[in-house]
Coordinates of C-alpha atoms and ligand atoms in Angstrom, one line a residue:
M1 CA -9.9 19.3 42.2
Q2 CA -6.2 19.2 42.0
R3 CA -4.9 16.0 41.8
V4 CA -1.2 16.7 41.6
K5 CA 0.0 13.6 43.1
S6 CA -1.7 11.5 41.2
D7 CA -0.3 13.1 38.3
A8 CA 3.1 12.0 39.7
A9 CA 2.1 8.4 40.6
F10 CA 1.0 8.1 36.8
S11 CA 4.6 9.3 35.5
R12 CA 6.4 7.2 37.5
A13 CA 4.3 3.8 37.2
C14 CA 3.9 4.6 32.9
G15 CA 8.2 4.0 33.4
L16 CA 7.4 1.1 34.9
I17 CA 4.3 -0.7 33.9
P18 CA 2.3 -0.7 30.5
G19 CA 0.0 2.5 30.1
G20 CA 1.0 2.9 34.0
V21 CA -1.8 0.5 34.9
N22 CA -2.2 -2.5 35.6
S23 CA -5.8 -4.0 33.4
P24 CA -6.5 -1.3 30.5
A25 CA -9.9 -0.7 31.7
R26 CA -8.0 2.1 34.7
A27 CA -6.4 4.1 31.9
F28 CA -9.0 6.7 31.1
G29 CA -8.3 5.9 27.3
A30 CA -11.6 6.1 26.7
V31 CA -12.7 9.8 28.9
G32 CA -8.8 11.6 28.3
G33 CA -6.9 13.1 31.2
R34 CA -4.8 10.7 33.6
P35 CA -6.0 8.3 36.0
V36 CA -6.9 8.9 39.5
F37 CA -4.3 7.2 42.1
I38 CA -6.0 5.5 44.8
E39 CA -4.7 5.6 48.4
R40 CA -7.6 3.9 50.2
A41 CA -11.5 3.2 50.2
D42 CA -14.2 2.7 53.2
G43 CA -17.5 2.2 52.8
A44 CA -18.5 4.4 49.2
Y45 CA -16.2 6.4 49.3
L46 CA -12.4 6.2 47.4
F47 CA -9.7 8.6 48.6
D48 CA -6.4 9.8 45.9
V49 CA -3.0 10.3 47.1
D50 CA -4.2 14.2 46.9
G51 CA -6.8 13.5 49.7
N52 CA -9.7 14.5 47.6
R53 CA -13.1 12.2 48.0
Y54 CA -15.1 10.3 45.6
V55 CA -18.2 8.7 45.8
D56 CA -17.4 5.1 44.3
Y57 CA -19.7 3.3 41.7
I58 CA -16.8 1.4 40.5
G59 CA -16.6 -0.9 43.4
S60 CA -13.4 -2.2 42.1
W61 CA -15.2 -3.2 38.6
G62 CA -17.9 -5.3 40.1
P63 CA -16.5 -6.8 43.2
M64 CA -17.3 -4.3 46.5
I65 CA -21.3 -4.6 46.8
L66 CA -21.2 -4.6 50.2
G67 CA -18.5 -1.5 50.2
H68 CA -15.3 -1.2 51.0
R69 CA -13.9 -2.8 54.6
H70 CA -17.1 -3.7 55.2
P71 CA -16.0 -5.1 59.7
A72 CA -17.5 -8.8 58.8
V73 CA -14.8 -9.2 55.4
I74 CA -11.7 -6.7 57.4
A75 CA -12.4 -9.6 60.7
A76 CA -12.9 -12.6 58.2
L77 CA -9.4 -11.9 56.6
E78 CA -8.0 -10.9 59.9
A79 CA -8.6 -14.4 61.1
A80 CA -7.3 -16.0 58.4
L81 CA -4.4 -14.1 58.4
A82 CA -3.3 -15.4 62.1
R83 CA -3.4 -18.6 60.4
G84 CA -1.1 -18.1 57.3
T85 CA -1.4 -16.6 54.0
S86 CA -0.9 -19.2 52.0
Y87 CA -0.4 -23.5 51.8
G88 CA -0.8 -25.6 48.5
A89 CA -2.8 -27.5 50.7
P90 CA -6.4 -27.6 51.1
T91 CA -8.0 -26.1 53.5
E92 CA -11.8 -26.6 54.4
A93 CA -12.4 -22.9 54.0
E94 CA -12.7 -24.0 49.9
S95 CA -15.4 -26.5 50.9
E96 CA -17.2 -23.8 52.7
L97 CA -17.0 -21.2 49.9
A98 CA -18.0 -24.2 47.3
E99 CA -20.8 -25.2 49.7
L100 CA -22.1 -21.7 49.7
I101 CA -21.7 -21.2 46.1
V102 CA -23.5 -24.4 45.1
D103 CA -26.5 -23.7 47.9
I104 CA -27.0 -20.5 46.4
V105 CA -26.4 -20.4 41.9
P106 CA -29.3 -23.3 40.9
S107 CA -27.1 -24.1 38.3
V108 CA -23.7 -25.5 40.0
E109 CA -23.6 -28.7 41.7
K110 CA -20.3 -28.8 41.9
V111 CA -17.7 -25.9 41.4
R112 CA -14.2 -25.2 41.4
L113 CA -12.5 -22.0 42.7
V114 CA -9.5 -20.2 39.9
N115 CA -8.1 -16.7 40.6
S116 CA -9.6 -15.0 37.8
G117 CA -13.0 -14.3 35.9
T118 CA -10.8 -14.9 33.0
E119 CA -9.0 -18.3 34.4
A120 CA -13.2 -19.3 35.3
T121 CA -14.4 -19.0 31.8
M122 CA -11.3 -19.8 29.5
S123 CA -11.5 -23.7 32.2
A124 CA -15.0 -23.2 31.0
I125 CA -14.5 -23.4 27.5
R126 CA -11.9 -26.1 27.8
L127 CA -14.1 -28.4 29.8
A128 CA -17.6 -27.6 27.2
R129 CA -15.1 -29.3 25.0
G130 CA -13.3 -31.6 26.8
Y131 CA -16.9 -32.7 27.8
T132 CA -18.6 -32.6 24.4
G133 CA -15.6 -33.6 21.9
R134 CA -16.6 -30.4 19.8
D135 CA -14.4 -27.6 19.1
R136 CA -16.6 -24.6 18.0
I137 CA -17.9 -21.9 20.5
V138 CA -20.0 -18.8 20.1
K139 CA -19.4 -16.1 21.8
F140 CA -21.9 -12.6 21.1
A141 CA -20.3 -9.2 20.0
G142 CA -20.2 -7.2 22.9
D143 CA -19.8 -9.5 25.3
Y144 CA -16.3 -9.7 27.0
H145 CA -15.8 -12.8 29.4
G146 CA -11.7 -11.9 29.9
H147 CA -8.4 -12.0 28.6
V148 CA -8.9 -15.6 27.0
D149 CA -7.6 -15.7 23.1
S150 CA -10.4 -18.0 22.1
L151 CA -13.2 -15.1 23.3
L152 CA -10.9 -11.7 22.3
V153 CA -12.7 -11.7 19.5
A154 CA -15.1 -7.9 19.6
A155 CA -15.0 -8.5 22.9
G156 CA -16.7 -5.5 25.2
S157 CA -15.0 -4.0 28.0
S158 CA -11.6 -2.0 27.3
A159 CA -11.2 -4.4 24.2
A160 CA -14.4 -2.2 23.2
T161 CA -13.4 1.0 25.0
L162 CA -9.7 0.5 22.7
G163 CA -10.5 -0.4 20.2
V164 CA -9.0 -4.1 19.8
P165 CA -12.0 -6.4 19.1
N166 CA -9.1 -8.9 17.5
S167 CA -6.0 -8.2 20.1
P168 CA -2.4 -8.3 18.9
G169 CA -0.9 -11.9 19.4
V170 CA -5.0 -13.5 19.3
T171 CA -3.8 -15.8 16.3
A172 CA -6.8 -17.0 13.5
G173 CA -5.5 -20.4 14.7
T174 CA -7.1 -19.6 18.1
T175 CA -9.7 -18.3 17.4
R176 CA -10.5 -20.3 13.9
D177 CA -13.3 -21.8 16.4
T178 CA -15.3 -18.9 17.8
I179 CA -18.2 -17.9 16.5
V180 CA -19.4 -14.4 17.0
L181 CA -23.1 -13.5 17.0
A182 CA -24.8 -10.9 17.7
Y183 CA -26.7 -10.5 21.1
N184 CA -29.9 -10.6 21.6
D185 CA -30.7 -11.3 18.2
V186 CA -32.4 -14.4 18.1
A187 CA -32.8 -15.7 14.0
C188 CA -28.9 -15.0 14.2
L189 CA -28.4 -17.2 16.9
T190 CA -31.2 -19.9 15.4
D191 CA -29.6 -19.8 11.8
A192 CA -26.1 -20.1 13.1
M193 CA -27.0 -22.9 15.1
S194 CA -28.8 -24.6 13.3
T195 CA -26.0 -24.5 10.4
H196 CA -23.3 -25.8 13.0
G197 CA -25.0 -26.8 16.2
D198 CA -23.8 -30.3 16.0
E199 CA -20.3 -28.6 16.0
I200 CA -20.7 -26.5 19.3
A201 CA -19.2 -27.1 22.5
A202 CA -20.3 -23.9 24.0
V203 CA -22.5 -21.1 23.4
I204 CA -21.2 -18.5 26.5
V205 CA -23.2 -15.6 26.8
E206 CA -23.4 -12.3 29.8
P207 CA -27.1 -13.1 30.7
V208 CA -27.1 -9.6 31.7
A209 CA -24.1 -7.7 29.7
G210 CA -21.6 -5.2 31.7
N211 CA -19.1 -4.7 29.1
M212 CA -21.1 -2.9 26.9
G213 CA -22.6 -1.3 29.4
C214 CA -26.0 -2.5 31.6
V215 CA -27.7 -4.5 28.6
P216 CA -30.1 -6.8 29.5
A217 CA -31.0 -10.3 27.1
S218 CA -34.6 -10.1 26.8
G219 CA -36.4 -13.3 27.9
E220 CA -36.6 -14.2 24.3
F221 CA -33.1 -14.4 23.7
L222 CA -32.4 -16.0 26.8
A223 CA -35.5 -18.2 26.2
A224 CA -33.9 -19.2 22.5
L225 CA -30.6 -19.7 24.4
R226 CA -31.3 -22.6 26.5
D227 CA -33.7 -24.0 24.5
I228 CA -31.6 -24.2 20.9
T229 CA -28.3 -25.4 23.2
R230 CA -30.0 -28.2 24.3
Q231 CA -31.2 -29.5 21.2
H232 CA -27.8 -29.3 19.6
S233 CA -26.5 -30.9 22.8
A234 CA -24.2 -28.0 23.1
L235 CA -23.2 -26.7 26.7
L236 CA -24.9 -23.1 27.5
I237 CA -22.2 -21.0 29.6
F238 CA -23.5 -18.2 32.3
D239 CA -20.8 -15.9 32.6
E240 CA -21.9 -14.4 35.2
V241 CA -18.9 -13.0 36.9
M242 CA -20.9 -9.6 36.6
S243 CA -23.8 -10.9 37.3
G244 CA -23.4 -13.1 39.4
F245 CA -24.7 -12.3 43.0
R246 CA -25.6 -8.8 41.8
V247 CA -28.5 -8.9 39.9
A248 CA -29.9 -11.0 42.5
L249 CA -28.2 -13.8 45.7
G250 CA -28.7 -16.4 43.0
G251 CA -28.0 -14.2 39.7
A252 CA -28.8 -13.8 36.7
Q253 CA -30.3 -17.2 36.6
H254 CA -32.2 -17.1 39.6
R255 CA -33.3 -13.6 38.7
F256 CA -34.5 -14.7 35.2
G257 CA -35.0 -18.3 35.6
V258 CA -33.3 -20.1 33.0
T259 CA -30.9 -22.9 34.0
P260 CA -27.5 -23.1 32.4
D261 CA -25.1 -25.9 32.0
L262 CA -21.9 -24.1 32.7
T263 CA -21.6 -21.1 35.2
T264 CA -18.4 -18.8 35.3
L265 CA -18.4 -16.5 38.6
G266 CA -16.2 -13.9 39.8
K267 CA -15.8 -10.6 41.7
I268 CA -18.2 -10.4 44.2
I269 CA -17.4 -14.1 45.5
G270 CA -14.1 -12.9 46.5
G271 CA -15.2 -9.4 48.1
G272 CA -12.3 -7.9 46.6
L273 CA -9.9 -10.5 46.8
P274 CA -8.4 -12.6 43.9
V275 CA -11.4 -15.0 43.5
G276 CA -13.1 -17.4 40.1
A277 CA -14.7 -19.9 40.2
Y278 CA -16.2 -22.5 37.7
G279 CA -19.5 -25.1 38.4
G280 CA -22.7 -27.4 36.7
R281 CA -23.7 -30.0 36.3
T282 CA -21.7 -32.7 38.3
E283 CA -22.2 -34.8 35.8
I284 CA -20.0 -32.2 34.0
M285 CA -17.8 -31.0 36.5
D286 CA -16.1 -34.7 37.5
H287 CA -15.1 -34.3 34.3
V288 CA -12.3 -31.9 35.2
L289 CA -8.7 -33.0 36.6
P290 CA -8.4 -34.9 39.2
A291 CA -11.9 -36.4 38.7
G292 CA -11.4 -36.4 35.2
K293 CA -9.2 -36.0 32.6
V294 CA -9.5 -32.3 31.4
F295 CA -6.6 -29.7 33.0
Q296 CA -6.6 -27.1 35.2
A297 CA -5.3 -25.8 37.7
G298 CA -3.1 -23.1 40.1
T299 CA -1.2 -22.2 42.2
L300 CA -3.1 -19.5 44.8
S301 CA -6.7 -21.5 43.6
G302 CA -8.7 -21.3 47.1
N303 CA -6.4 -19.3 48.6
P304 CA -6.7 -19.0 52.2
L305 CA -7.4 -14.9 52.0
A306 CA -9.3 -14.8 49.2
V307 CA -11.5 -18.0 50.4
A308 CA -12.2 -15.8 54.2
A309 CA -13.1 -12.4 52.3
G310 CA -15.6 -14.6 49.9
I311 CA -17.3 -16.5 52.4
A312 CA -17.4 -13.2 54.3
T313 CA -19.1 -11.4 51.8
L314 CA -22.0 -14.6 50.6
E315 CA -23.1 -14.5 54.2
Q316 CA -23.2 -10.9 54.8
L317 CA -25.6 -11.1 51.5
R318 CA -27.7 -14.5 52.1
G319 CA -27.8 -13.5 55.6
D320 CA -30.4 -10.9 55.0
E321 CA -33.7 -11.2 52.6
Q322 CA -33.6 -6.7 52.8
V323 CA -30.2 -7.1 51.3
Y324 CA -30.9 -6.6 47.5
K325 CA -34.4 -4.9 47.8
R326 CA -31.8 -2.2 49.4
L327 CA -29.3 -2.4 46.7
E328 CA -32.8 -2.3 44.4
S329 CA -33.5 1.0 46.0
L330 CA -30.6 2.3 45.8
A331 CA -30.1 1.6 42.5
A332 CA -33.8 2.9 41.4
R333 CA -33.5 6.3 43.0
L334 CA -29.8 6.7 41.6
A335 CA -31.7 5.6 38.0
D336 CA -34.4 7.7 38.0
G337 CA -32.4 10.6 39.2
L338 CA -29.7 10.5 36.4
V339 CA -33.0 10.5 33.6
E340 CA -34.8 13.2 35.3
Q341 CA -31.9 15.0 34.9
A342 CA -31.2 14.1 31.3
E343 CA -34.8 15.1 30.6
R344 CA -34.6 18.6 32.3
H345 CA -31.0 19.3 30.2
N346 CA -32.4 18.1 27.1
V347 CA -30.0 15.8 27.0
P348 CA -30.4 12.4 24.6
A349 CA -29.5 10.3 27.4
R350 CA -31.3 6.5 28.5
V351 CA -30.2 4.4 32.0
Q352 CA -30.5 0.4 31.6
R353 CA -30.4 -0.9 34.7
V354 CA -31.0 -4.5 36.6
G355 CA -30.8 -4.6 40.2
S356 CA -27.8 -2.1 41.5
M357 CA -26.1 -2.6 37.9
L358 CA -26.7 0.5 35.3
T359 CA -25.2 2.6 32.5
L360 CA -26.3 6.2 31.9
F361 CA -26.0 5.7 27.3
F362 CA -26.1 9.1 25.9
H363 CA -28.2 7.5 22.9
E364 CA -31.5 7.8 21.8
G365 CA -34.2 4.4 22.3
A366 CA -32.8 0.8 23.8
V367 CA -29.7 -0.4 23.7
T368 CA -29.8 -4.2 23.0
D369 CA -26.6 -5.5 21.0
W370 CA -23.2 -4.1 20.5
D371 CA -23.9 -2.1 17.2
S372 CA -26.4 -0.2 19.0
A373 CA -23.8 0.7 22.5
A374 CA -21.0 1.4 19.8
A375 CA -23.5 4.6 18.0
C376 CA -23.5 5.9 21.5
D377 CA -22.2 9.4 21.7
T378 CA -19.2 8.3 23.7
D379 CA -17.4 12.1 23.7
R380 CA -20.2 12.9 26.0
F381 CA -19.8 10.0 28.0
A382 CA -16.8 11.7 28.4
A383 CA -16.7 15.2 29.4
F384 CA -19.6 13.8 31.3
F385 CA -17.6 11.1 33.3
R386 CA -14.9 14.2 34.2
G387 CA -17.3 16.8 35.0
M388 CA -18.7 14.0 37.5
L389 CA -14.5 13.3 38.6
D390 CA -14.2 16.4 39.7
R391 CA -17.4 16.7 41.6
G392 CA -15.9 13.8 43.8
V393 CA -18.2 10.9 41.7
Y394 CA -15.9 8.2 40.4
L395 CA -18.0 6.4 37.3
P396 CA -16.8 3.6 34.9
C397 CA -14.1 5.2 32.8
S398 CA -16.0 4.3 30.3
Q399 CA -19.3 4.4 28.2
F400 CA -19.1 0.2 27.8
E401 CA -19.3 -0.4 31.8
A402 CA -21.6 -0.7 33.9
L403 CA -21.5 1.4 37.4
F404 CA -22.4 -0.6 40.5
V405 CA -24.4 0.1 43.5
S406 CA -23.3 -0.9 46.8
L407 CA -24.9 -1.6 50.4
A408 CA -22.2 1.1 52.0
H409 CA -24.2 3.8 49.7
S410 CA -27.2 6.0 51.5
E411 CA -30.0 8.0 50.4
A412 CA -27.6 11.4 51.0
D413 CA -24.8 9.8 48.5
I414 CA -27.6 8.7 45.8
D415 CA -28.7 12.6 45.7
A416 CA -25.5 14.5 45.9
T417 CA -24.7 12.2 42.4
I418 CA -27.4 13.5 41.2
A419 CA -27.2 17.0 42.0
A420 CA -23.8 17.1 40.2
A421 CA -24.8 15.0 37.1
G422 CA -27.8 17.7 37.1
E423 CA -24.1 20.6 36.7
V424 CA -23.0 18.0 34.4
L425 CA -25.7 17.7 32.3
G426 CA -27.0 21.6 32.1
E427 CA -23.4 22.3 31.0
L428 CA -23.3 19.9 28.4
S429 CA -26.7 20.7 26.8
Ligands
KE4_501 P1 -11.1 -11.4 35.3 O1 -10.7 -11.8 34.8 O2 -11.0 -9.4 35.0 O3 -11.4 -11.2 36.5 O4 -12.9 -11.5 35.0 C1 -12.6 -11.0 33.1 C2 -14.5 -11.1 33.0 C3 -14.9 -12.1 33.1 N1 -16.6 -12.1 32.4 C4 -17.2 -10.7 33.2 C5 -18.3 -11.2 32.6 C6 -16.2 -9.7 33.3 O5 -17.4 -8.3 33.0 C7 -14.7 -9.7 33.0 C8 -14.3 -8.5 34.2 N2 -15.0 -7.7 33.7 C9 -14.1 -6.3 33.4 C10 -15.1 -5.2 34.0 N3 -15.5 -4.8 32.5 C11 -12.8 -6.4 34.5 C12 -12.2 -5.0 34.9 C13 -10.8 -5.1 33.8 O6 -10.3 -5.4 32.9 O7 -10.1 -3.8 34.9

């Protein structure tokens, strides 16, 4: 597969943009080679500037659950566009999106819209500190919550991929109040909270981790998180930027029946445009300015185009109870096929899946935390990624990411992906 135009585009970009990309996850740093430049997308497919077609399992890192250019989303955007692009004043559409989130997400009685998942988690942490009057926060190694200074400690996603758990520029003072624990480790959590519990403003967790690859929290861990934070009057924050509206309509909190105090959202709620959100009980959220005193603001928060795309997307998801059955069916087909091919070719690998997010780990045995994720054969993953890319399948460009199946994928797309995986795994064995 030739990518002459992509290569030229990357060379040009590198002279203008650090690393030639506007987010490090896209740089192919973990898989080798040069990034593919995309010209357009449609349904389940990406098309690069050289005219190559790829079955897309990035889905813009999660937002494109309907597939690209869904007619309802495009129509909503065109209608919004006819009325302008941004006003800097409130609109009823923002209340419509807020109402959808409040109706669907169990923990959310009030919600504030922002522009990214990072803004959502940064704001939720500030709110938790303002609400509790406490300083310290707990996060888990391998979880990634965006590039919030205080959370860029033992982060997952591209921070892990690039081996930059503690980024230069993040000061010791910023992370002094951050405690990092092992994911899925109840004893570790219990010990830390018994020691520090009364100082802890919040515990933030990905209830289904996607940023060390797909690593679900155990039921025991989720129950312990809920019980122990309540015991110590610390807030439990579910970072559902990735899992929200992905693993179930109501997210992981609905799928697993554990209700946090605050929830952060992003990705799917913008339908491919920049939207993040944080929400929770009214008695907490009413501490946010101007209702309360915790400052948070944003020029383009609740932007009419982004909100229109988000509303259209959520309405498609809530409008048909078959949606999540379809996503489960397609993702299970893919997962089973990948497992079968790895076994057929005697390649030590494991698939972990929750709903329509999943990861093929080049690792024997379960991946339950960052230490086990970090033990994966990332060189073999890189070779697998490149082989699949050359066969027209675009996977997440890191072992520490999840891939996403959309409603636009067909059984034929899934079966072609499995066949390609068989060829590549055969070459790797
Ligand atoms: P953004 O600021 O990138 O919108 O959201 C940050 C974020 C917060 N919380 C979770 C659970 C997330 O997964 C993310 C962002 N996810 C990564 C992919 N693993 C975004 C890709 C990128 O950084 O380019």
